[in-house]
Tab-separated table of N, CA, C and O in Angstrom:
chain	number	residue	atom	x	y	z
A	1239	UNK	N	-17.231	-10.888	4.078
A	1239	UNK	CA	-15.913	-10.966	4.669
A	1239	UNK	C	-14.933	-10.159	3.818
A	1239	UNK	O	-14.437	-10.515	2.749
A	1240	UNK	N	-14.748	-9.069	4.441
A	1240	UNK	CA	-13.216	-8.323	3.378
A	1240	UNK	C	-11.775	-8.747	3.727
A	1240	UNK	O	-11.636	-8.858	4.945
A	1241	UNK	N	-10.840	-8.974	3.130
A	1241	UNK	CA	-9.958	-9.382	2.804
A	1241	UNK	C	-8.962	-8.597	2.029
A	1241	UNK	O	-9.252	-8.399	0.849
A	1242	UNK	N	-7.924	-8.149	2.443
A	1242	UNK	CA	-6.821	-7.285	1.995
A	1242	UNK	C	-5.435	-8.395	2.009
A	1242	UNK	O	-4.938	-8.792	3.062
A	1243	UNK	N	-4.958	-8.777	0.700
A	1243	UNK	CA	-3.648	-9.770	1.092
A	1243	UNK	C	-2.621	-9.244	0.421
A	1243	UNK	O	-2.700	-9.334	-0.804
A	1244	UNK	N	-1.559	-8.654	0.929
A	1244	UNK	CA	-0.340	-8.105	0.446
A	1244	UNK	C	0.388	-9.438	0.060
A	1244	UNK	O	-0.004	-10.463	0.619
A	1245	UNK	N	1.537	-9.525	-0.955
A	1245	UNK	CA	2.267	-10.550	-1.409
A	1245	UNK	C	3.418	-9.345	-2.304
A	1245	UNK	O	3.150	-8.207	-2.688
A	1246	UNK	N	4.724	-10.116	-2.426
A	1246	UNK	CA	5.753	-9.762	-2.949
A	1246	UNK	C	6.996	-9.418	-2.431
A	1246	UNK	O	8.040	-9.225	-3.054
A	1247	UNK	N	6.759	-9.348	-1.055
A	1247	UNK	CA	7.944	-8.624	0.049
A	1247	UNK	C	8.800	-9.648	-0.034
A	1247	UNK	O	8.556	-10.747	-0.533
A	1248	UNK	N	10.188	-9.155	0.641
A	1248	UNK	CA	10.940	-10.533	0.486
A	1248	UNK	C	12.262	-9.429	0.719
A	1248	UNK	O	12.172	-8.212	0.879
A	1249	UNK	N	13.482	-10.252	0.683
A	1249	UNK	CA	14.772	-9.857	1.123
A	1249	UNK	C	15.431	-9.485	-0.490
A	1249	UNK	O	15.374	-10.202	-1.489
A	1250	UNK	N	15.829	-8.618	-0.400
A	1250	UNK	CA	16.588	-7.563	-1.460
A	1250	UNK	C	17.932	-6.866	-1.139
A	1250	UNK	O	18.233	-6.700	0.043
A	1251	UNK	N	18.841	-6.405	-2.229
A	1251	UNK	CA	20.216	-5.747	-2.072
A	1251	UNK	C	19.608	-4.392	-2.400
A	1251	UNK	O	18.623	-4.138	-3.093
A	1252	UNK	N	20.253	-3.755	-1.879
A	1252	UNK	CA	20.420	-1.931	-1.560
A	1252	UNK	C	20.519	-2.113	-3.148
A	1252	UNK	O	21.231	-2.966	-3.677
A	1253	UNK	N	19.452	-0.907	-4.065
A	1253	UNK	CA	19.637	-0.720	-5.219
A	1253	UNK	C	18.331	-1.502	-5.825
A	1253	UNK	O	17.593	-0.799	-6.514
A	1254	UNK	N	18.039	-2.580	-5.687
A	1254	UNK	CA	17.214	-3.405	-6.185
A	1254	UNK	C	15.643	-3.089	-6.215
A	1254	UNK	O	15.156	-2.148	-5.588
A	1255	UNK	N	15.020	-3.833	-6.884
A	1255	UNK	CA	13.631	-3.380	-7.224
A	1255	UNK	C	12.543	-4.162	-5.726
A	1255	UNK	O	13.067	-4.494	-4.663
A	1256	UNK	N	11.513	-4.261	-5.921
A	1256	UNK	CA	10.203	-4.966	-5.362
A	1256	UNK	C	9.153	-4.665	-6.096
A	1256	UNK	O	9.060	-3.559	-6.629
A	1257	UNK	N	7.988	-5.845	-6.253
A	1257	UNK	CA	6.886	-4.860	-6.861
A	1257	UNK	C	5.385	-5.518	-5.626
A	1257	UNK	O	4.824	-6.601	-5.800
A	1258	UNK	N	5.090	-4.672	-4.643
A	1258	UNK	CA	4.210	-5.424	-3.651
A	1258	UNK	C	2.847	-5.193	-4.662
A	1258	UNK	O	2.715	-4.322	-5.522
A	1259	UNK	N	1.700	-6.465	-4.199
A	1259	UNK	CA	0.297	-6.118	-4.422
A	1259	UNK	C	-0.541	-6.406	-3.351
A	1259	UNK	O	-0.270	-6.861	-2.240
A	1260	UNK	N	-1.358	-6.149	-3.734
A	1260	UNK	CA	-2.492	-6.448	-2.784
A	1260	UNK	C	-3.715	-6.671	-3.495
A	1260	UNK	O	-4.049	-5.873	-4.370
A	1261	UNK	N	-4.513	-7.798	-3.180
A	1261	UNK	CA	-5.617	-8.421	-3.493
A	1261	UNK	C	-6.714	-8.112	-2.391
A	1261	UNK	O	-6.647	-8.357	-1.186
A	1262	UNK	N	-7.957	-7.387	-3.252
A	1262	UNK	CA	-8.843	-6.942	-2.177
A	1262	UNK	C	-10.058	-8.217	-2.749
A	1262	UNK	O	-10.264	-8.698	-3.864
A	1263	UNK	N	-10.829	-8.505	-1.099
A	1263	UNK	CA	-11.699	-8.675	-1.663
A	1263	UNK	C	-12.816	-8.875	-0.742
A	1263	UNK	O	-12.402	-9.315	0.331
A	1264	UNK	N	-14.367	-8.672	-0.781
A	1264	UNK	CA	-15.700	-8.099	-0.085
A	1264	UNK	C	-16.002	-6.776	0.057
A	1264	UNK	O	-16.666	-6.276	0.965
A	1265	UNK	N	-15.243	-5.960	-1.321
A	1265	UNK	CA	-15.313	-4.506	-0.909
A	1265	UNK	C	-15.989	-4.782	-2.248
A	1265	UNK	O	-16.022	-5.896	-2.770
A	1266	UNK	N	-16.568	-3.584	-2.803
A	1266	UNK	CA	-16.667	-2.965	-4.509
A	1266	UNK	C	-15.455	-1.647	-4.481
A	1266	UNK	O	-15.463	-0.437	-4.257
A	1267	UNK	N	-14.465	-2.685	-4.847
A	1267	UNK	CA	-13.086	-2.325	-5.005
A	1267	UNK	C	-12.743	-0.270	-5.232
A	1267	UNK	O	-12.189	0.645	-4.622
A	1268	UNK	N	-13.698	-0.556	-6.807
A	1268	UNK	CA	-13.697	0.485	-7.546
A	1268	UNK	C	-13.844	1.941	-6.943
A	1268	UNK	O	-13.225	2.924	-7.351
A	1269	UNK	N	-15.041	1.922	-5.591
A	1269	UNK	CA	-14.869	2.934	-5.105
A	1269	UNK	C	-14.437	3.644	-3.643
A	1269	UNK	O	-14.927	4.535	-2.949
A	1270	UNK	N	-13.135	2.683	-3.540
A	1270	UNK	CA	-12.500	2.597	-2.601
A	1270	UNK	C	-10.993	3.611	-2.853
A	1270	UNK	O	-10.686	3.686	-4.042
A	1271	UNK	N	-10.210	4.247	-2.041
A	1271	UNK	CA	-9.121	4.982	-1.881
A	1271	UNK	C	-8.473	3.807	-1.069
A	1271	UNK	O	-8.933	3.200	-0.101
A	1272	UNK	N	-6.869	3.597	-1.953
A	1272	UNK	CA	-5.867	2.555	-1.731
A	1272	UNK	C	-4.885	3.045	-0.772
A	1272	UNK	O	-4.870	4.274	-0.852
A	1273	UNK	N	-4.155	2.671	-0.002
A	1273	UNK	CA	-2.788	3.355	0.395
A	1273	UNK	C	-1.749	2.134	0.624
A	1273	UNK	O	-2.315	1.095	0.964
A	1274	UNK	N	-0.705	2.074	0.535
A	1274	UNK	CA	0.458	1.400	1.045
A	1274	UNK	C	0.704	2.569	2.384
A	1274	UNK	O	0.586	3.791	2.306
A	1275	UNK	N	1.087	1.728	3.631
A	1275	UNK	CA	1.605	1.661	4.919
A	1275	UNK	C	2.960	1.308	5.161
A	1275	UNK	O	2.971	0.140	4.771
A	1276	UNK	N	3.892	1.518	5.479
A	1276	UNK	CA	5.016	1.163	6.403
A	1276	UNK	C	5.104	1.483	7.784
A	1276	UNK	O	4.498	2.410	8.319
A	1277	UNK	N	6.091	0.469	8.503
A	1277	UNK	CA	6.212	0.678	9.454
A	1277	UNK	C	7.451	-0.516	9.894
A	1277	UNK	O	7.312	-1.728	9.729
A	1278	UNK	N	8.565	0.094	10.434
A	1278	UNK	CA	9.674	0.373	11.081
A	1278	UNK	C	9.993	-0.286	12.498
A	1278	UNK	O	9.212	0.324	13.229
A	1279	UNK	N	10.497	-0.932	13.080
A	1279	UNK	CA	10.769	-0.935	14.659
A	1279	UNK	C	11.600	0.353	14.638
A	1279	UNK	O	12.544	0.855	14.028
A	1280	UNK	N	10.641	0.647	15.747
A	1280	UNK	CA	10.804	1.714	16.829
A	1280	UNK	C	10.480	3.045	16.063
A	1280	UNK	O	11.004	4.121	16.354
A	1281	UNK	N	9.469	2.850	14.949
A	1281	UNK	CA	8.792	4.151	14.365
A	1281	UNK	C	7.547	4.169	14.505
A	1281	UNK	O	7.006	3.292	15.179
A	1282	UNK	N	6.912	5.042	13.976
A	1282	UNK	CA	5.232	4.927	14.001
A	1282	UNK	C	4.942	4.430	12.341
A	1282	UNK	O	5.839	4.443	11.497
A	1283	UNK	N	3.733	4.061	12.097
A	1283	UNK	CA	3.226	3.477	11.359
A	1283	UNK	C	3.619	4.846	10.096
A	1283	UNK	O	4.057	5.782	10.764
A	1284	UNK	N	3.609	5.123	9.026
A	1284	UNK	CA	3.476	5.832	7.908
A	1284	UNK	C	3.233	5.721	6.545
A	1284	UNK	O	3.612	4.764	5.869
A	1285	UNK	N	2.599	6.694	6.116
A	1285	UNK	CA	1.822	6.488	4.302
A	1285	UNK	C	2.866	6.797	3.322
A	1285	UNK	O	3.368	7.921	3.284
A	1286	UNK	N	3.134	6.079	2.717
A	1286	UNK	CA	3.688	5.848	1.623
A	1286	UNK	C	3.516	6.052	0.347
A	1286	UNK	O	4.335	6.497	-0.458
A	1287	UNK	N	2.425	5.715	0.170
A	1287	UNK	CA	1.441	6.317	-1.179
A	1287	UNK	C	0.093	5.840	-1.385
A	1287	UNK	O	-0.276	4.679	-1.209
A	1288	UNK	N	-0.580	6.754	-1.748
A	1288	UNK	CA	-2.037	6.488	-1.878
A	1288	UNK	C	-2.706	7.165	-3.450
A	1288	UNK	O	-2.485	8.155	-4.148
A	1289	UNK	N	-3.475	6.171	-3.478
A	1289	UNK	CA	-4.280	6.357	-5.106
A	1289	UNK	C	-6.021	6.325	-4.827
A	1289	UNK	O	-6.785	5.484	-4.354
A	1290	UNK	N	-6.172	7.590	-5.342
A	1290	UNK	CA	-7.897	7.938	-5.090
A	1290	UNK	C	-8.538	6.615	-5.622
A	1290	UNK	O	-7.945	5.724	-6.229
A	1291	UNK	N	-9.966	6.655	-5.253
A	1291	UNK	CA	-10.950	5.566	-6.248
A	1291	UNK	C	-11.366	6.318	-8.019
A	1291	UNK	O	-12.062	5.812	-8.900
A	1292	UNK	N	-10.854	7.243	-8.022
A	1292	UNK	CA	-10.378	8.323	-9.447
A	1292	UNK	C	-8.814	7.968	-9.862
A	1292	UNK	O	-8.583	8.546	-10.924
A	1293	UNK	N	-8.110	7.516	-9.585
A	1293	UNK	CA	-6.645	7.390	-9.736
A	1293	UNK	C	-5.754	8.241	-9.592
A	1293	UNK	O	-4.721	7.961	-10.199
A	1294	UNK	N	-5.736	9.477	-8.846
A	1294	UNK	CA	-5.372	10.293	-8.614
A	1294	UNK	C	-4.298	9.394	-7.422
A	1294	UNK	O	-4.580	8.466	-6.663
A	1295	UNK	N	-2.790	10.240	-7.694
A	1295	UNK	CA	-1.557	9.162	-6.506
A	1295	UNK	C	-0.916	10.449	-5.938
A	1295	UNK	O	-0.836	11.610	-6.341
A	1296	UNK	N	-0.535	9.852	-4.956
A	1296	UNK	CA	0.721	11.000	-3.685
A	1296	UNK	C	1.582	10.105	-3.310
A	1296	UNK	O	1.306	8.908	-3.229
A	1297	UNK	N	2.609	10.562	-3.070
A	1297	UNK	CA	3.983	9.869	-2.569
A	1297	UNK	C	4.670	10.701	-1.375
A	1297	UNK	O	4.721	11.925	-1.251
A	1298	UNK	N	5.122	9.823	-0.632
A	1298	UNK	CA	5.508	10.420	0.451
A	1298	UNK	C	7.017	11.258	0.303
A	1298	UNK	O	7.974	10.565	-0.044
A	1299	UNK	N	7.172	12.223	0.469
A	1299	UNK	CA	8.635	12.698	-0.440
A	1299	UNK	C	10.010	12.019	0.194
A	1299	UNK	O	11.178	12.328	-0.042
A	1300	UNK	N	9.619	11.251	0.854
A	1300	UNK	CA	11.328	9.941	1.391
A	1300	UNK	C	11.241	8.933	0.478
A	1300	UNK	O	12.049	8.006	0.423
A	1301	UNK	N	10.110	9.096	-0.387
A	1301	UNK	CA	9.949	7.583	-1.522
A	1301	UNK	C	10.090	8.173	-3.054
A	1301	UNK	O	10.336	7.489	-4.047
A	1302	UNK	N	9.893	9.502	-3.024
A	1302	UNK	CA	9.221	10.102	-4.586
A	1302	UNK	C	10.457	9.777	-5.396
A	1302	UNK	O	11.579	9.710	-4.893
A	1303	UNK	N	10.178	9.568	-6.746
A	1303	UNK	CA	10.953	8.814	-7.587
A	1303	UNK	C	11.529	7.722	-7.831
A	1303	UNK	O	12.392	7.399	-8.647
A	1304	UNK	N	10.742	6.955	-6.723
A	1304	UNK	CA	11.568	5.548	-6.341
A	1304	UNK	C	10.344	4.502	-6.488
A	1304	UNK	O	10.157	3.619	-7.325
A	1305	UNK	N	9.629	4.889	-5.447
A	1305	UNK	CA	8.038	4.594	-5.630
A	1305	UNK	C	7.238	4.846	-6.749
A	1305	UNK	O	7.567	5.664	-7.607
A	1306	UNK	N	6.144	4.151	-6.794
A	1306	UNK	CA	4.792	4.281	-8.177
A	1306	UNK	C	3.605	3.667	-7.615
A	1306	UNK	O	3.894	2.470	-7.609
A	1307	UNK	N	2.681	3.765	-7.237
A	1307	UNK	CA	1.080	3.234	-6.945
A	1307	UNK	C	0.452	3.243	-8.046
A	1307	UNK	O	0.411	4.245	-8.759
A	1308	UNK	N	-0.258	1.869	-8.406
A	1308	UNK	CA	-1.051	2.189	-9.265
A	1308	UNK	C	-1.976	0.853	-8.876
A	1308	UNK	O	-1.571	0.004	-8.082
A	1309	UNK	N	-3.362	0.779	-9.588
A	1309	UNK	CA	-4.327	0.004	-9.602
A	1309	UNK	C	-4.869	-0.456	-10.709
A	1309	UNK	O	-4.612	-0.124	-11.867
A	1310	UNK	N	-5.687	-1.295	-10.290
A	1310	UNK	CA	-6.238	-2.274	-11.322
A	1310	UNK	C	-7.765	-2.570	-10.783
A	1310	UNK	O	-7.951	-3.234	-9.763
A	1311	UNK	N	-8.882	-1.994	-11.590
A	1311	UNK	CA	-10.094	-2.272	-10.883
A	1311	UNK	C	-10.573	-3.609	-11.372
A	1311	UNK	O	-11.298	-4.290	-10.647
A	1312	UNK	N	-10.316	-3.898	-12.210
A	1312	UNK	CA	-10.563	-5.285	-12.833
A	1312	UNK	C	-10.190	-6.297	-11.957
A	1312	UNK	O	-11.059	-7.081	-11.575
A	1313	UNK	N	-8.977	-6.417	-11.553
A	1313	UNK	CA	-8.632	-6.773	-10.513
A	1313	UNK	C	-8.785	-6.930	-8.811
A	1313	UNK	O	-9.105	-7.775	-7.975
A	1314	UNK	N	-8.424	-5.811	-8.884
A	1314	UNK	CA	-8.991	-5.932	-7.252
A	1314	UNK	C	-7.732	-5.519	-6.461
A	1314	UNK	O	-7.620	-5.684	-5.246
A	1315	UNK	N	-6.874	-5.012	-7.194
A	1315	UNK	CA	-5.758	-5.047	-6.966
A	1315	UNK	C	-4.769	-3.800	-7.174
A	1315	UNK	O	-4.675	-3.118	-8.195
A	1316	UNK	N	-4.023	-3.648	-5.928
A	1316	UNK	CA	-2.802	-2.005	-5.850
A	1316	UNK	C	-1.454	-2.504	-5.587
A	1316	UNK	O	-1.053	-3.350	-4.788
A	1317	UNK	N	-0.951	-1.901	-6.306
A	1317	UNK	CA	0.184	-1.992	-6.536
A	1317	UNK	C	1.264	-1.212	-5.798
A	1317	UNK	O	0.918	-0.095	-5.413
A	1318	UNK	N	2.433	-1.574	-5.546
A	1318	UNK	CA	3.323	-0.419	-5.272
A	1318	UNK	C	5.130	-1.445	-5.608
A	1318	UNK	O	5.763	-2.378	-5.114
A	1319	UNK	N	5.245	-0.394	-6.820
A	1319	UNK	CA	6.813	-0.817	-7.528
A	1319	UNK	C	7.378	0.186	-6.671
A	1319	UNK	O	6.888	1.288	-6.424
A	1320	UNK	N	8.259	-0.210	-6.318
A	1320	UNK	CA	9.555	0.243	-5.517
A	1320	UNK	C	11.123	-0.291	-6.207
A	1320	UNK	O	11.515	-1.449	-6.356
A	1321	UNK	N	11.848	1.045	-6.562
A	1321	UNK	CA	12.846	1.322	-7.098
A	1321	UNK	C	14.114	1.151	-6.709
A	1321	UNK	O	14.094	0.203	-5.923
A	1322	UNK	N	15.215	1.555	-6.831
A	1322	UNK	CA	16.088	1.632	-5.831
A	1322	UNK	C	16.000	1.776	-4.442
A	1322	UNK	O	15.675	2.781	-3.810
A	1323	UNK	N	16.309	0.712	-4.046
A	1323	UNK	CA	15.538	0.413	-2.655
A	1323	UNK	C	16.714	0.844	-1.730
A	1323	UNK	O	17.899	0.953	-2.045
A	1324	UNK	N	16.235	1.027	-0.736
A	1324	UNK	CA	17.773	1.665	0.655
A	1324	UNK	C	17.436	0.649	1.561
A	1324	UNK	O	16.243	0.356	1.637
A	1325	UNK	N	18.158	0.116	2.188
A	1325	UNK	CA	18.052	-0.566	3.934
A	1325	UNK	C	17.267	0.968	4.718
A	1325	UNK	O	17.023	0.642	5.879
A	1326	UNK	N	16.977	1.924	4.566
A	1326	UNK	CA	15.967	2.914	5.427
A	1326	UNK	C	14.536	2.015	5.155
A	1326	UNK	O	13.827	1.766	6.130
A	1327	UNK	N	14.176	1.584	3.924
A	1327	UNK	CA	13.060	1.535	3.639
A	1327	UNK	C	12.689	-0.364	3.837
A	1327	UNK	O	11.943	-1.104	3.196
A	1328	UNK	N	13.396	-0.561	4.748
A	1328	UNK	CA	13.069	-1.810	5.409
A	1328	UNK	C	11.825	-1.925	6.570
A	1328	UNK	O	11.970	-1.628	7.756
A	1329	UNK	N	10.970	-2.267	6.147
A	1329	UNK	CA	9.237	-2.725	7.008
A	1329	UNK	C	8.611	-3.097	6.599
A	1329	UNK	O	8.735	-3.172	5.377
A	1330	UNK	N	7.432	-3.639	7.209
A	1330	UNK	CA	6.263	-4.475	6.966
A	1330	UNK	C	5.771	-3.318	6.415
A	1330	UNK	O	5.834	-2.255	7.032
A	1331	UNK	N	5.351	-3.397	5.465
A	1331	UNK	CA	4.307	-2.831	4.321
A	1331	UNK	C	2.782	-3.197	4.346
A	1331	UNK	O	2.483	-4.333	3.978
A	1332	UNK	N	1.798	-2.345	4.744
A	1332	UNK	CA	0.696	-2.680	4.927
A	1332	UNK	C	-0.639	-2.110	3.625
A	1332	UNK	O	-0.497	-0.952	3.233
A	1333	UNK	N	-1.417	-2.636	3.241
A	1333	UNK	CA	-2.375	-2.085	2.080
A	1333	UNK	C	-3.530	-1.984	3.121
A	1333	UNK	O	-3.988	-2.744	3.975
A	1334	UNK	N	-3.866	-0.449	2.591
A	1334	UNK	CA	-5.070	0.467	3.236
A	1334	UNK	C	-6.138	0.405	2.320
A	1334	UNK	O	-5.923	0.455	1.109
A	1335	UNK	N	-7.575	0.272	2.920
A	1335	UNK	CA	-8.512	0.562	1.731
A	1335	UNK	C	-9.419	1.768	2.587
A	1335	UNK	O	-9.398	1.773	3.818
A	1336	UNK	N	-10.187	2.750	1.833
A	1336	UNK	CA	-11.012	3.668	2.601
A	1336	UNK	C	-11.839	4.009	1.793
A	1336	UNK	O	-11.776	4.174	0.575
A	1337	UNK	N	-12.655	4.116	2.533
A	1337	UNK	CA	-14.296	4.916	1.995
A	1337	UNK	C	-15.050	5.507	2.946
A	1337	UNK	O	-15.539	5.102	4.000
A	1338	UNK	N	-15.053	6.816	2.226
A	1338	UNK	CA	-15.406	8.188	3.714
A	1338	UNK	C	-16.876	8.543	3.437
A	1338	UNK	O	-17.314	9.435	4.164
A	1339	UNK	N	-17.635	8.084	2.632
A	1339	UNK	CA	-18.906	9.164	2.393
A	1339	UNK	C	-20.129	8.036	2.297
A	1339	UNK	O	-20.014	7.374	1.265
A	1340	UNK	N	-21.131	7.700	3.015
A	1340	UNK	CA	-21.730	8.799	3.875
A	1340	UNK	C	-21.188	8.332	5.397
A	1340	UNK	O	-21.532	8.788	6.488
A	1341	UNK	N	-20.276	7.327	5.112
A	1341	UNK	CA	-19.929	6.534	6.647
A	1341	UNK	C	-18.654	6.109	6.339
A	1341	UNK	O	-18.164	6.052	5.212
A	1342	UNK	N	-17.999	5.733	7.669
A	1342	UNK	CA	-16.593	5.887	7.405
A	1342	UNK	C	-15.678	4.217	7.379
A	1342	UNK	O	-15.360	3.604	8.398
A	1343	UNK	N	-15.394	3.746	5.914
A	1343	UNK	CA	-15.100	2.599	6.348
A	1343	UNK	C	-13.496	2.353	6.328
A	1343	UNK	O	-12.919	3.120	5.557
A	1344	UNK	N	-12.673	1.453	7.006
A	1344	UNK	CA	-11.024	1.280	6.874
A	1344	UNK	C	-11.009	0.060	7.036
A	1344	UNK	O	-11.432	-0.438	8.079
A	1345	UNK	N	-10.493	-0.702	5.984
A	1345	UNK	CA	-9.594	-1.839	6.294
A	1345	UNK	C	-7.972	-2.144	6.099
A	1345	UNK	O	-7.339	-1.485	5.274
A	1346	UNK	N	-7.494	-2.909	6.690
A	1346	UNK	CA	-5.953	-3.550	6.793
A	1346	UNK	C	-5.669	-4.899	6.153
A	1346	UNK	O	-6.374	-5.906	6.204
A	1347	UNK	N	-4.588	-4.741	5.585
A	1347	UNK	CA	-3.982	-5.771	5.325
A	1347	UNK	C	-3.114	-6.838	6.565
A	1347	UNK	O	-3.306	-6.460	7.720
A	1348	UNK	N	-2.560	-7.606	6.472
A	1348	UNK	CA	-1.803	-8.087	7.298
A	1348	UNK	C	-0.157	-7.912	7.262
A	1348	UNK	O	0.670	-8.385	8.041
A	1349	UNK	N	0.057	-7.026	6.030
A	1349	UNK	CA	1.520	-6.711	6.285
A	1349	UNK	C	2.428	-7.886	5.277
A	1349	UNK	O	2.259	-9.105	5.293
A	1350	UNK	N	3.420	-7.112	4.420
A	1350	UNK	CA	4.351	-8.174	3.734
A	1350	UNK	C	5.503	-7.382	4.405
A	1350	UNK	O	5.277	-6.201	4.667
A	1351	UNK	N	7.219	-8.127	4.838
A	1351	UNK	CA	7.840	-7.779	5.471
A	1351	UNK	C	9.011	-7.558	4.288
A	1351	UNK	O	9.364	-8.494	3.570
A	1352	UNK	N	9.462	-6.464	4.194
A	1352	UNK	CA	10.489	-6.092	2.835
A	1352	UNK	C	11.737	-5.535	3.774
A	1352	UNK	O	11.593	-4.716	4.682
A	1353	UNK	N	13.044	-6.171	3.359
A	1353	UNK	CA	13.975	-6.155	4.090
A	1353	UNK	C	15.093	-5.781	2.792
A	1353	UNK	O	15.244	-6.489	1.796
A	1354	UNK	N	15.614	-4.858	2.995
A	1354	UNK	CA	17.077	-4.189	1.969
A	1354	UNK	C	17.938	-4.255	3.030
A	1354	UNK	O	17.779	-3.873	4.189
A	1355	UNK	N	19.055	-4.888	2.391
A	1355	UNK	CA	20.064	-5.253	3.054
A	1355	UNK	C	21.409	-4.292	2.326
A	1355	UNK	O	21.301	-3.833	1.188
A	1356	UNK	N	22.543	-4.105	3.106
A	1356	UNK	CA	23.314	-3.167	2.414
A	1356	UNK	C	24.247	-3.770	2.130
A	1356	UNK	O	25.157	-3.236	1.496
């Protein structure tokens, strides 16, 4: 049974921090590619940042400098600190896991709902 559980979202002032995680678990974590998800009413779903199963990270450039992904294989667990936060960057936040080789696997989280208020 895999299991992706986001925790940390919550209601915040314009300026303020968050730090979401996500707890994986029925995968072998380690060689999995992470992503944080958002998504918006009345937008489409979008990547936010993603960290290889090498640790290699990308940021989406509406987040860069604000945002940070990072992981923990010991854990089981990805991170995403979020900085000065805007009311733009109000949505359910979703944690991605992937593994492409020799077959293609994706799982979802269920979403933590992060709300900046102005």
């Amino acid at each position: 049974q895999v299991q992706l559980v986001e925790s940390g979202g919550g209601l915040v002032q314009a300026g303020g921090s968050l730090r979401l995680s996500c707890a994986a678990s029925g995968i072998t974590f380690s060689v999995y590619n992470m992503g944080w998800y958002r998504q918006a009413p009345g937008k489409q779903r979008e990547l936010v940042a993603s960290i290889s199963y090498t640790g290699g990270t990308d940021v989406a450039a509406s987040v860069k400098g604000r945002f940070t992904i990072s992981r923990d294989n010991d854990k089981n667990s990805v991170y995403l600190q979020m900085n000065s936060l805007k009311p733009d960057d109000t949505a359910v936040y979703y944690c991605n896991a992937r593994y492409r080789f020799p077959r293609d696997y994706v799982y979802w989280g269920q979403g933590t709902q992060v709300t900046v208020s102005s």
